[in-house]
């Protein structure tokens, strides 16, 4: 009887060891590591939530999105699928990719409008990477005062298809400085299709909007006189938003 109990105990121990080994191959044991975390990004000091940190094997770990966004980057996440070879796909977009880039482009339908500040279309190779444009159609080279713009996404009303609720918002880099005559700048920004609650938005129709001021302030190169110019809409020019479908 005693031998039987010993054998039973030994078998249970072996089963427990095997089960523990099987679990440990896919999991780790870590401890919460509440800390005061300050990220020094150039002249900025950014505090992040140190309560989300963990300690594993004497190393501190901070969530990738928390760290990346504190450093001014944008994180794009895709679920495992055939296109990602069954892997979680994470893209981190850091400066200088997220900058205003000087370019010359024809916007013939908008002749007669001094400024063109609009949301553009998505990038053909990435349906969730959007472009935004700021153009000077005047005859003079100008120096623009700082302009703050915000990329926004709105849901649509089911019954009318009109713009409804703000579901995502992200500021673009503040624009200021030289804008040559007949030239402009383009800003590309990726989006992971998540709303402000961190959840992936369902498929359907949405509005892509550029929140912008009603007017801009500038001076002509060679002059100290400040001028203002309204951002006028009309004839399909300077529209603040457009409708698109998320699949």
Coordinates of N, CA and C in Angstrom, one line a residue:
X1 N 0.8 -1.2 0.0 CA 0.0 0.0 0.0 C 0.9 1.2 0.0
X2 N 1.9 1.2 0.9 CA 2.8 2.3 0.9 C 3.5 2.6 -0.4
X3 N 3.9 1.4 -1.0 CA 4.6 1.5 -2.4 C 3.6 2.1 -3.4
X4 N 2.4 1.7 -3.3 CA 1.4 2.2 -4.3 C 1.2 3.7 -4.1
X5 N 1.2 4.2 -2.9 CA 1.1 5.7 -2.7 C 2.3 6.4 -3.2
X6 N 3.5 5.8 -3.0 CA 4.7 6.4 -3.4 C 4.7 6.5 -5.0
X7 N 4.3 5.4 -5.6 CA 4.2 5.4 -7.1 C 3.2 6.5 -7.6
X8 N 2.1 6.5 -6.9 CA 1.0 7.5 -7.3 C 1.6 8.9 -7.1
X9 N 2.3 9.2 -6.0 CA 2.9 10.5 -5.9 C 3.9 10.8 -6.9
X10 N 4.7 9.8 -7.2 CA 5.8 10.0 -8.2 C 5.2 10.3 -9.6
X11 N 4.1 9.6 -9.9 CA 3.5 9.8 -11.2 C 2.9 11.2 -11.3
X12 N 2.2 11.6 -10.2 CA 1.6 13.0 -10.2 C 2.7 14.0 -10.3
X13 N 3.9 13.8 -9.7 CA 5.0 14.7 -9.8 C 5.5 14.8 -11.2
X14 N 5.6 13.7 -11.9 CA 6.1 13.7 -13.3 C 5.1 14.4 -14.2
X15 N 3.8 14.1 -14.0 CA 2.8 14.8 -14.8 C 2.8 16.3 -14.6
X16 N 3.0 16.8 -13.3 CA 3.1 18.2 -13.0 C 4.3 18.8 -13.6
X17 N 5.4 18.1 -13.6 CA 6.7 18.6 -14.2 C 6.5 18.8 -15.7
X18 N 5.9 17.7 -16.4 CA 5.7 17.8 -17.8 C 4.7 18.9 -18.2
X19 N 3.6 19.1 -17.4 CA 2.7 20.1 -17.7 C 3.3 21.5 -17.5
X20 N 4.1 21.6 -16.4 CA 4.8 22.9 -16.2 C 5.8 23.2 -17.3
X21 N 6.5 22.2 -17.8 CA 7.5 22.4 -18.9 C 6.7 22.8 -20.1
X22 N 5.5 22.2 -20.4 CA 4.8 22.5 -21.6 C 4.3 23.9 -21.6
X23 N 3.8 24.4 -20.4 CA 3.3 25.8 -20.3 C 4.5 26.8 -20.3
X24 N 5.6 26.4 -19.7 CA 6.7 27.4 -19.6 C 7.3 27.7 -21.0
X25 N 7.1 26.8 -22.0 CA 7.7 27.0 -23.3 C 7.0 28.1 -24.0
X26 N 5.7 28.4 -23.6 CA 5.0 29.5 -24.3 C 4.7 30.7 -23.5
X27 N 5.1 30.6 -22.2 CA 4.8 31.7 -21.3 C 6.1 32.1 -20.5
X28 N 6.0 33.3 -19.9 CA 7.1 33.7 -19.0 C 6.5 34.2 -17.7
X29 N 7.3 34.2 -16.7 CA 6.9 34.8 -15.4 C 7.6 36.1 -15.2
X30 N 6.8 37.1 -15.0 CA 7.4 38.4 -14.8 C 6.7 39.1 -13.7
X31 N 7.3 40.2 -13.2 CA 6.7 41.0 -12.1 C 6.4 42.4 -12.6
X32 N 5.3 43.0 -12.0 CA 5.1 44.4 -12.3 C 6.2 45.2 -11.8
X33 N 6.6 46.3 -12.5 CA 7.7 47.1 -12.2 C 7.4 48.6 -12.2
X34 N 6.4 49.0 -11.4 CA 6.0 50.4 -11.4 C 7.2 51.4 -11.3
X35 N 7.3 52.3 -12.2 CA 8.5 53.2 -12.2 C 8.1 54.6 -12.7
X36 N 8.9 55.5 -12.4 CA 8.8 56.9 -13.0 C 9.6 56.9 -14.3
X37 N 8.9 57.0 -15.4 CA 9.6 56.9 -16.7 C 9.5 58.3 -17.4
X38 N 10.7 58.8 -17.7 CA 10.7 60.1 -18.5 C 11.6 59.9 -19.7
X39 N 11.0 60.2 -20.9 CA 11.7 60.0 -22.1 C 12.1 61.4 -22.6
X40 N 13.4 61.5 -22.8 CA 14.0 62.8 -23.3 C 14.1 62.8 -24.8
X41 N 13.2 63.5 -25.5 CA 13.1 63.5 -26.9 C 13.5 64.9 -27.4
X42 N 14.8 65.1 -27.7 CA 15.3 66.4 -28.1 C 15.1 67.3 -26.9
X43 N 14.4 68.5 -27.0 CA 14.3 69.4 -25.9 C 13.0 69.0 -25.1
X44 N 12.3 68.0 -25.5 CA 11.1 67.6 -24.7 C 11.4 66.6 -23.7
X45 N 10.7 66.7 -22.6 CA 10.7 65.7 -21.6 C 9.2 65.1 -21.5
X46 N 9.1 63.8 -21.8 CA 7.8 63.2 -21.8 C 7.6 62.1 -20.8
X47 N 6.7 62.3 -19.9 CA 6.4 61.2 -18.9 C 5.4 60.2 -19.4
X48 N 5.7 59.0 -19.3 CA 4.8 57.9 -19.7 C 4.3 57.1 -18.5
X49 N 3.3 56.2 -18.7 CA 2.8 55.4 -17.7 C 3.7 54.3 -17.2
X50 N 4.4 54.5 -16.2 CA 5.4 53.5 -15.7 C 4.7 52.4 -15.0
X51 N 3.4 52.5 -14.7 CA 2.7 51.4 -14.1 C 2.5 50.2 -15.0
X52 N 2.7 50.4 -16.3 CA 2.5 49.3 -17.3 C 3.8 48.5 -17.5
X53 N 4.9 48.9 -16.8 CA 6.2 48.2 -17.0 C 6.2 46.9 -16.2
X54 N 7.0 46.0 -16.8 CA 7.2 44.7 -16.1 C 8.7 44.4 -16.0
X55 N 9.1 43.5 -15.1 CA 10.5 43.1 -15.0 C 10.6 41.6 -15.3
X56 N 11.5 41.3 -16.2 CA 11.7 39.9 -16.5 C 13.2 39.6 -16.7
X57 N 13.7 38.7 -16.0 CA 15.1 38.3 -16.1 C 16.0 39.5 -15.9
X58 N 15.6 40.3 -14.9 CA 16.4 41.5 -14.5 C 16.5 42.6 -15.6
X59 N 15.4 42.6 -16.4 CA 15.3 43.6 -17.5 C 14.0 44.2 -17.4
X60 N 13.9 45.6 -17.6 CA 12.6 46.3 -17.5 C 12.1 46.4 -19.0
X61 N 10.7 46.1 -19.1 CA 10.1 46.2 -20.4 C 8.9 47.2 -20.3
X62 N 8.8 48.0 -21.4 CA 7.8 49.0 -21.5 C 7.0 48.7 -22.8
X63 N 5.6 48.9 -22.8 CA 4.9 48.6 -24.0 C 5.4 49.3 -25.2
X64 N 5.5 48.6 -26.3 CA 6.1 49.2 -27.5 C 5.3 50.4 -28.0
X65 N 4.0 50.4 -28.0 CA 3.2 51.5 -28.5 C 3.4 52.7 -27.6
X66 N 3.4 52.5 -26.3 CA 3.6 53.6 -25.3 C 5.0 54.3 -25.5
X67 N 6.0 53.5 -25.7 CA 7.3 54.0 -25.9 C 7.4 54.7 -27.3
X68 N 7.0 54.1 -28.3 CA 7.1 54.6 -29.7 C 6.4 56.0 -29.8
X69 N 5.1 56.0 -29.3 CA 4.4 57.3 -29.5 C 4.9 58.4 -28.6
X70 N 5.5 58.0 -27.5 CA 6.2 59.1 -26.7 C 7.4 59.6 -27.4
X71 N 8.0 58.8 -28.3 CA 9.2 59.3 -29.1 C 8.8 60.0 -30.4
X72 N 7.5 60.2 -30.5 CA 7.0 60.9 -31.7 C 6.8 60.0 -32.9
X73 N 6.8 58.7 -32.7 CA 6.6 57.7 -33.8 C 5.1 57.3 -33.9
X74 N 4.7 56.7 -35.0 CA 3.4 56.1 -35.2 C 3.5 54.6 -35.3
X75 N 2.7 53.9 -34.7 CA 2.7 52.4 -34.7 C 1.6 51.9 -35.5
X76 N 1.9 51.0 -36.5 CA 0.9 50.4 -37.3 C 0.9 48.9 -37.0
X77 N -0.3 48.3 -36.7 CA -0.3 46.9 -36.3 C -1.3 46.1 -37.2
X78 N -0.9 44.9 -37.7 CA -1.8 44.1 -38.5 C -1.9 42.7 -37.9
X79 N -3.1 42.2 -37.8 CA -3.3 40.8 -37.3 C -2.6 39.8 -38.2
X80 N -2.3 38.7 -37.7 CA -1.7 37.6 -38.5 C -2.7 37.2 -39.6
X81 N -2.1 37.1 -40.8 CA -2.9 36.7 -42.0 C -2.0 36.1 -43.0
X82 N -2.5 35.7 -44.1 CA -1.7 35.1 -45.2 C -0.7 36.2 -45.7
X83 N -1.1 37.4 -45.7 CA -0.3 38.5 -46.2 C 0.9 38.8 -45.3
X84 N 0.8 38.4 -44.0 CA 1.8 38.6 -43.1 C 2.6 37.3 -42.7
X85 N 2.3 36.3 -43.5 CA 2.9 34.9 -43.3 C 2.5 34.4 -41.9
X86 N 1.3 34.7 -41.4 CA 0.8 34.2 -40.2 C 1.5 34.9 -39.0
X87 N 2.2 36.0 -39.1 CA 2.9 36.6 -38.0 C 2.1 37.9 -37.7
X88 N 2.3 38.4 -36.5 CA 1.9 39.7 -36.1 C 2.8 40.7 -36.8
X89 N 2.2 41.7 -37.5 CA 3.1 42.6 -38.2 C 3.0 44.0 -37.6
X90 N 4.1 44.5 -37.2 CA 4.2 45.8 -36.5 C 5.1 46.7 -37.3
X91 N 4.6 47.9 -37.7 CA 5.4 48.9 -38.3 C 5.5 50.1 -37.5
X92 N 6.7 50.6 -37.3 CA 7.0 51.8 -36.5 C 7.5 52.9 -37.5
X93 N 6.8 54.0 -37.5 CA 7.2 55.1 -38.5 C 7.7 56.3 -37.7
X94 N 8.9 56.6 -37.8 CA 9.6 57.6 -37.0 C 10.1 58.7 -37.9
X95 N 10.3 59.9 -37.4 CA 10.9 61.0 -38.2 C 12.2 60.4 -38.8
X96 N 12.6 60.9 -40.0 CA 12.0 62.0 -40.7 C 10.9 61.5 -41.7
X97 N 10.4 60.3 -41.6 CA 9.3 59.9 -42.5 C 8.0 60.7 -42.3
X98 N 7.8 61.1 -41.0 CA 6.6 61.9 -40.8 C 7.0 63.4 -40.7
X99 N 7.2 63.9 -41.9 CA 7.6 65.3 -42.1 C 6.9 65.9 -43.3
X100 N 6.8 67.2 -43.3 CA 6.3 67.9 -44.5 C 7.4 67.8 -45.6
X101 N 7.0 67.4 -46.8 CA 8.0 67.3 -47.9 C 7.7 68.2 -49.0
X102 N 8.7 69.0 -49.4 CA 8.5 70.0 -50.5 C 8.3 69.3 -51.8
X103 N 7.3 69.7 -52.6 CA 7.1 69.2 -53.9 C 6.4 70.2 -54.8
X104 N 6.4 70.0 -56.1 CA 5.7 70.8 -57.1 C 4.7 69.9 -57.8
X105 N 3.4 70.3 -57.8 CA 2.4 69.5 -58.3 C 1.3 70.3 -58.9
X106 N 0.7 69.8 -60.0 CA -0.3 70.6 -60.7 C -1.7 70.4 -60.0
X107 N -2.3 71.5 -59.6 CA -3.7 71.4 -59.2 C -4.5 72.4 -60.0
X108 N -4.7 72.1 -61.3 CA -5.2 73.1 -62.2 C -6.6 73.6 -61.9
X109 N -7.4 72.7 -61.3 CA -8.8 73.1 -61.0 C -8.9 74.1 -59.9
X110 N -7.8 74.4 -59.2 CA -7.8 75.3 -58.1 C -7.0 76.6 -58.4
X111 N -6.9 76.9 -59.7 CA -6.3 78.2 -60.0 C -7.2 79.3 -59.5
X112 N -6.6 80.4 -59.0 CA -7.3 81.5 -58.5 C -7.5 81.4 -57.0
X113 N -7.1 80.3 -56.4 CA -7.2 80.1 -54.9 C -5.8 80.3 -54.4
X114 N -5.5 81.3 -53.5 CA -4.1 81.5 -53.1 C -3.5 80.4 -52.3
X115 N -4.4 79.7 -51.5 CA -3.9 78.6 -50.7 C -4.7 77.3 -50.9
X116 N -4.0 76.2 -50.8 CA -4.7 74.9 -50.9 C -4.2 74.0 -49.8
X117 N -5.1 73.8 -48.8 CA -4.8 73.0 -47.6 C -5.8 72.0 -47.4
X118 N -5.5 70.7 -47.8 CA -6.6 69.7 -47.9 C -6.1 68.3 -47.6
X119 N -7.0 67.4 -47.3 CA -6.6 66.0 -47.1 C -6.6 65.4 -48.5
X120 N -5.6 64.6 -48.8 CA -5.4 64.0 -50.1 C -5.9 62.5 -50.0
X121 N -5.6 61.7 -51.0 CA -6.1 60.4 -51.0 C -5.1 59.5 -50.3
X122 N -5.4 58.2 -50.2 CA -4.5 57.2 -49.5 C -3.4 56.9 -50.5
X123 N -2.4 56.3 -50.0 CA -1.3 55.8 -50.8 C -1.6 54.5 -51.5
X124 N -1.5 54.4 -52.8 CA -1.9 53.1 -53.5 C -1.4 51.9 -52.9
X125 N -0.1 51.9 -52.4 CA 0.5 50.7 -51.9 C 0.1 50.4 -50.4
X126 N -0.6 51.4 -49.8 CA -1.0 51.2 -48.4 C -2.3 52.0 -48.2
X127 N -3.4 51.3 -48.2 CA -4.7 52.0 -48.1 C -5.0 52.7 -46.8
X128 N -4.1 52.5 -45.8 CA -4.2 53.2 -44.6 C -3.0 54.1 -44.3
X129 N -2.5 54.7 -45.4 CA -1.5 55.7 -45.3 C -2.0 56.9 -46.1
X130 N -2.3 58.0 -45.4 CA -3.0 59.1 -46.0 C -2.0 60.3 -46.3
X131 N -2.4 61.1 -47.3 CA -1.6 62.3 -47.6 C -2.4 63.6 -47.4
X132 N -1.6 64.6 -47.0 CA -2.3 65.9 -46.7 C -1.4 67.0 -47.4
X133 N -2.0 68.0 -48.0 CA -1.3 69.0 -48.8 C -1.5 70.4 -48.3
X134 N -0.4 71.2 -48.5 CA -0.4 72.6 -48.2 C 0.3 73.3 -49.4
X135 N -0.4 74.1 -50.2 CA 0.2 74.7 -51.4 C 0.0 76.2 -51.4
X136 N 1.0 76.9 -52.0 CA 1.0 78.3 -52.3 C 0.9 78.6 -53.8
X137 N -0.3 79.1 -54.1 CA -0.6 79.4 -55.5 C -0.3 80.9 -55.9
X138 N 0.2 81.6 -55.0 CA 0.5 83.1 -55.2 C 1.7 83.2 -56.0
X139 N 2.0 84.4 -56.5 CA 3.2 84.7 -57.3 C 4.4 85.0 -56.5
X140 N 4.2 85.1 -55.2 CA 5.3 85.4 -54.3 C 5.7 84.2 -53.4
X141 N 7.0 84.2 -53.2 CA 7.5 83.2 -52.2 C 7.1 83.8 -50.8
X142 N 6.7 82.9 -49.9 CA 6.2 83.4 -48.6 C 6.8 82.7 -47.4
X143 N 6.8 83.3 -46.3 CA 7.1 82.7 -45.0 C 5.9 82.5 -44.2
X144 N 5.5 81.3 -43.9 CA 4.2 81.1 -43.2 C 4.5 81.0 -41.7
X145 N 3.5 81.6 -41.0 CA 3.6 81.5 -39.5 C 3.1 80.1 -39.2
X146 N 3.3 79.6 -38.0 CA 3.0 78.2 -37.6 C 1.5 77.9 -37.9
X147 N 1.2 76.7 -38.5 CA -0.1 76.3 -38.7 C -0.3 74.9 -38.1
X148 N -1.3 74.7 -37.3 CA -1.6 73.4 -36.7 C -2.7 72.7 -37.4
X149 N -2.5 71.5 -37.8 CA -3.5 70.7 -38.6 C -3.6 69.4 -37.9
X150 N -4.9 68.8 -38.0 CA -5.2 67.6 -37.3 C -5.8 66.6 -38.3
X151 N -5.4 65.4 -38.4 CA -5.9 64.3 -39.2 C -7.1 63.7 -38.3
X152 N -8.3 63.7 -38.9 CA -9.5 63.1 -38.2 C -10.2 62.1 -39.0
X153 N -10.8 61.2 -38.4 CA -11.7 60.2 -39.0 C -13.1 60.2 -38.3
X154 N -14.1 60.3 -39.2 CA -15.5 60.3 -38.6 C -16.3 59.1 -39.2
X155 N -17.2 58.6 -38.4 CA -18.1 57.6 -38.8 C -19.2 58.2 -39.6
X156 N -20.1 57.4 -40.2 CA -21.2 58.0 -41.0 C -22.5 57.5 -40.4
X157 N -23.5 58.3 -40.6 CA -24.9 58.0 -40.1 C -25.4 56.9 -41.0
X158 N -26.0 55.9 -40.4 CA -26.5 54.7 -41.1 C -27.6 55.1 -42.0
X159 N -28.5 56.0 -41.6 CA -29.7 56.3 -42.4 C -29.4 57.3 -43.5
X160 N -28.5 58.3 -43.3 CA -28.3 59.4 -44.3 C -26.9 59.3 -45.0
X161 N -25.9 58.6 -44.4 CA -24.6 58.6 -44.9 C -23.8 59.8 -44.6
X162 N -24.3 60.7 -43.8 CA -23.7 62.0 -43.5 C -22.6 61.8 -42.4
X163 N -21.7 62.7 -42.3 CA -20.7 62.7 -41.2 C -21.3 62.6 -39.8
X164 N -20.8 61.7 -39.0 CA -21.4 61.5 -37.7 C -20.4 61.8 -36.5
X165 N -19.8 60.8 -36.0 CA -19.0 60.8 -34.8 C -17.5 60.8 -35.1
X166 N -16.7 61.6 -34.3 CA -15.3 61.5 -34.4 C -14.8 60.2 -33.8
X167 N -14.0 59.4 -34.5 CA -13.6 58.1 -34.0 C -12.1 58.0 -33.9
X168 N -11.4 59.0 -34.5 CA -9.9 59.0 -34.5 C -9.4 60.4 -34.7
X169 N -8.3 60.7 -34.0 CA -7.7 62.1 -34.2 C -6.2 62.0 -33.9
X170 N -5.4 62.6 -34.8 CA -4.0 62.7 -34.6 C -3.4 64.0 -35.2
X171 N -2.7 64.8 -34.4 CA -2.2 66.0 -35.0 C -1.0 65.7 -36.0
X172 N -0.9 66.6 -37.0 CA 0.2 66.5 -37.9 C 1.3 67.4 -37.3
X173 N 2.5 67.3 -37.8 CA 3.6 68.1 -37.3 C 3.3 69.6 -37.7
X174 N 3.5 70.5 -36.8 CA 3.2 71.9 -37.0 C 4.0 72.4 -38.2
X175 N 3.3 73.1 -39.2 CA 4.0 73.6 -40.3 C 4.3 75.1 -40.2
X176 N 5.5 75.5 -40.6 CA 5.9 76.9 -40.7 C 7.1 77.0 -41.5
X177 N 7.3 78.2 -42.1 CA 8.5 78.5 -42.9 C 8.3 78.8 -44.3
X178 N 9.3 78.6 -45.1 CA 9.3 79.0 -46.5 C 8.4 78.1 -47.4
X179 N 7.5 78.8 -48.2 CA 6.7 78.1 -49.2 C 6.9 78.8 -50.5
X180 N 7.7 78.3 -51.4 CA 8.0 79.0 -52.7 C 6.7 79.1 -53.5
X181 N 6.7 80.1 -54.4 CA 5.5 80.3 -55.3 C 5.3 79.0 -56.2
X182 N 4.0 78.6 -56.3 CA 3.6 77.5 -57.1 C 4.2 76.1 -56.5
X183 N 4.6 76.1 -55.3 CA 5.1 74.9 -54.7 C 4.3 74.7 -53.4
X184 N 4.4 73.5 -52.9 CA 3.7 73.1 -51.7 C 4.4 72.0 -50.9
X185 N 3.7 71.5 -49.9 CA 4.3 70.4 -49.1 C 3.2 69.3 -49.0
X186 N 3.7 68.1 -48.8 CA 2.9 66.9 -48.6 C 3.3 66.3 -47.3
X187 N 2.3 65.8 -46.6 CA 2.5 65.1 -45.3 C 1.8 63.8 -45.4
X188 N 2.6 62.7 -45.3 CA 2.1 61.3 -45.3 C 2.0 60.8 -43.9
X189 N 0.9 60.1 -43.5 CA 0.8 59.6 -42.2 C 0.1 58.2 -42.2
X190 N 0.7 57.2 -41.6 CA 0.0 55.9 -41.6 C -1.0 55.8 -40.4
X191 N -1.9 54.9 -40.6 CA -2.9 54.8 -39.5 C -3.2 53.3 -39.4
X192 N -3.2 52.8 -38.1 CA -3.4 51.4 -37.9 C -4.9 51.0 -37.8
X193 N -5.8 51.9 -38.2 CA -7.2 51.7 -38.3 C -7.9 51.5 -37.0
X194 N -7.2 51.9 -35.9 CA -7.8 51.8 -34.6 C -8.4 53.2 -34.2
X195 N -9.5 53.1 -33.5 CA -10.2 54.3 -33.0 C -9.5 54.8 -31.7
X196 N -10.1 55.8 -31.1 CA -9.5 56.4 -30.0 C -9.6 55.5 -28.7
X197 N -10.4 54.4 -28.8 CA -10.5 53.5 -27.7 C -9.5 52.3 -27.9
X198 N -8.7 52.4 -28.9 CA -7.7 51.4 -29.2 C -8.2 50.1 -29.9
X199 N -9.5 50.1 -30.3 CA -10.0 49.0 -31.0 C -10.1 49.2 -32.5
X200 N -9.9 48.2 -33.2 CA -9.9 48.3 -34.7 C -11.3 48.6 -35.1
X201 N -11.4 49.6 -36.0 CA -12.8 50.0 -36.5 C -13.4 49.0 -37.4
X202 N -14.7 48.8 -37.4 CA -15.3 47.9 -38.3 C -15.3 48.4 -39.7
X203 N -15.5 47.5 -40.7 CA -15.5 47.9 -42.1 C -16.7 48.8 -42.3
X204 N -16.7 49.6 -43.3 CA -17.8 50.5 -43.6 C -17.3 51.8 -44.1
X205 N -18.2 52.8 -44.3 CA -17.9 54.1 -44.8 C -17.5 55.1 -43.7
X206 N -16.4 55.9 -44.0 CA -15.9 56.8 -43.1 C -15.6 58.1 -43.8
X207 N -15.4 59.2 -43.1 CA -14.9 60.5 -43.6 C -13.5 60.7 -43.1
X208 N -12.6 61.0 -44.1 CA -11.3 61.5 -43.7 C -11.2 63.0 -43.8
X209 N -10.9 63.6 -42.7 CA -11.0 65.1 -42.6 C -9.7 65.7 -42.1
X210 N -9.4 66.9 -42.6 CA -8.2 67.7 -42.1 C -8.8 68.9 -41.4
X211 N -8.6 68.9 -40.1 CA -9.0 70.0 -39.3 C -8.0 71.1 -39.4
X212 N -8.5 72.3 -39.8 CA -7.5 73.4 -40.2 C -8.1 74.7 -39.8
X213 N -7.2 75.7 -39.7 CA -7.7 77.1 -39.4 C -8.5 77.7 -40.5
X214 N -9.3 78.8 -40.2 CA -10.0 79.4 -41.3 C -9.1 80.4 -42.1
X215 N -8.0 80.7 -41.6 CA -7.1 81.6 -42.3 C -5.6 81.3 -41.9
X216 N -4.7 81.7 -42.7 CA -3.3 81.6 -42.4 C -2.6 82.9 -42.4
X217 N -1.5 83.0 -41.6 CA -0.7 84.3 -41.5 C 0.6 84.0 -42.2
X218 N 1.1 85.0 -42.9 CA 2.3 84.9 -43.7 C 2.9 86.3 -44.0
X219 N 4.2 86.2 -44.4 CA 4.8 87.5 -44.9 C 5.5 87.1 -46.2
X220 N 5.5 88.0 -47.2 CA 6.2 87.8 -48.4 C 7.7 87.9 -48.1
X221 N 8.5 87.0 -48.8 CA 9.9 87.0 -48.6 C 10.5 88.3 -48.9
X222 N 11.3 88.9 -48.0 CA 11.9 90.2 -48.2 C 11.1 91.3 -47.5
X223 N 10.0 91.0 -46.9 CA 9.1 92.0 -46.2 C 8.8 91.5 -44.8
X224 N 8.7 92.4 -43.9 CA 8.3 92.1 -42.5 C 6.8 92.2 -42.2
X225 N 6.1 92.7 -43.2 CA 4.7 92.9 -43.1 C 3.9 91.6 -43.0
X226 N 3.2 91.4 -41.9 CA 2.4 90.1 -41.8 C 1.0 90.3 -42.5
X227 N 0.6 89.3 -43.2 CA -0.7 89.3 -43.9 C -1.5 88.1 -43.5
X228 N -2.8 88.1 -43.8 CA -3.6 87.0 -43.5 C -4.4 86.6 -44.8
X229 N -4.6 85.3 -45.0 CA -5.3 84.9 -46.1 C -6.3 83.7 -45.7
X230 N -7.6 83.9 -46.1 CA -8.6 82.9 -45.8 C -8.4 81.6 -46.6
X231 N -8.8 80.5 -46.0 CA -8.8 79.2 -46.8 C -10.2 79.1 -47.4
X232 N -10.4 79.5 -48.6 CA -11.7 79.5 -49.2 C -12.0 78.1 -49.9
X233 N -13.3 77.8 -49.9 CA -13.8 76.6 -50.5 C -14.6 77.0 -51.7
X234 N -14.6 76.1 -52.7 CA -15.4 76.3 -53.9 C -14.9 75.6 -55.1
X235 N -15.8 75.2 -56.0 CA -15.5 74.5 -57.3 C -14.7 73.3 -57.0
X236 N -14.9 72.6 -55.9 CA -14.2 71.4 -55.6 C -12.8 71.6 -55.0
X237 N -12.5 72.9 -54.7 CA -11.2 73.2 -54.1 C -11.3 73.4 -52.6
X238 N -10.2 73.1 -51.9 CA -10.1 73.3 -50.5 C -11.2 72.6 -49.7
X239 N -11.6 71.4 -50.1 CA -12.6 70.7 -49.3 C -11.9 70.1 -48.1
X240 N -12.6 70.1 -47.0 CA -11.9 69.7 -45.7 C -11.9 68.2 -45.6
X241 N -12.8 67.5 -46.3 CA -12.9 66.0 -46.0 C -13.4 65.3 -47.3
X242 N -13.2 64.0 -47.3 CA -13.8 63.2 -48.3 C -14.2 61.8 -47.7
X243 N -15.0 61.2 -48.5 CA -15.6 59.9 -47.9 C -14.8 58.7 -48.5
X244 N -14.6 57.7 -47.7 CA -13.9 56.5 -48.1 C -14.4 55.3 -47.4
X245 N -14.1 54.1 -47.9 CA -14.5 52.9 -47.3 C -13.4 52.1 -46.7
X246 N -13.6 51.6 -45.5 CA -12.6 50.7 -44.9 C -13.0 49.3 -45.1
X247 N -12.1 48.5 -45.6 CA -12.4 47.1 -45.8 C -11.7 46.1 -44.9

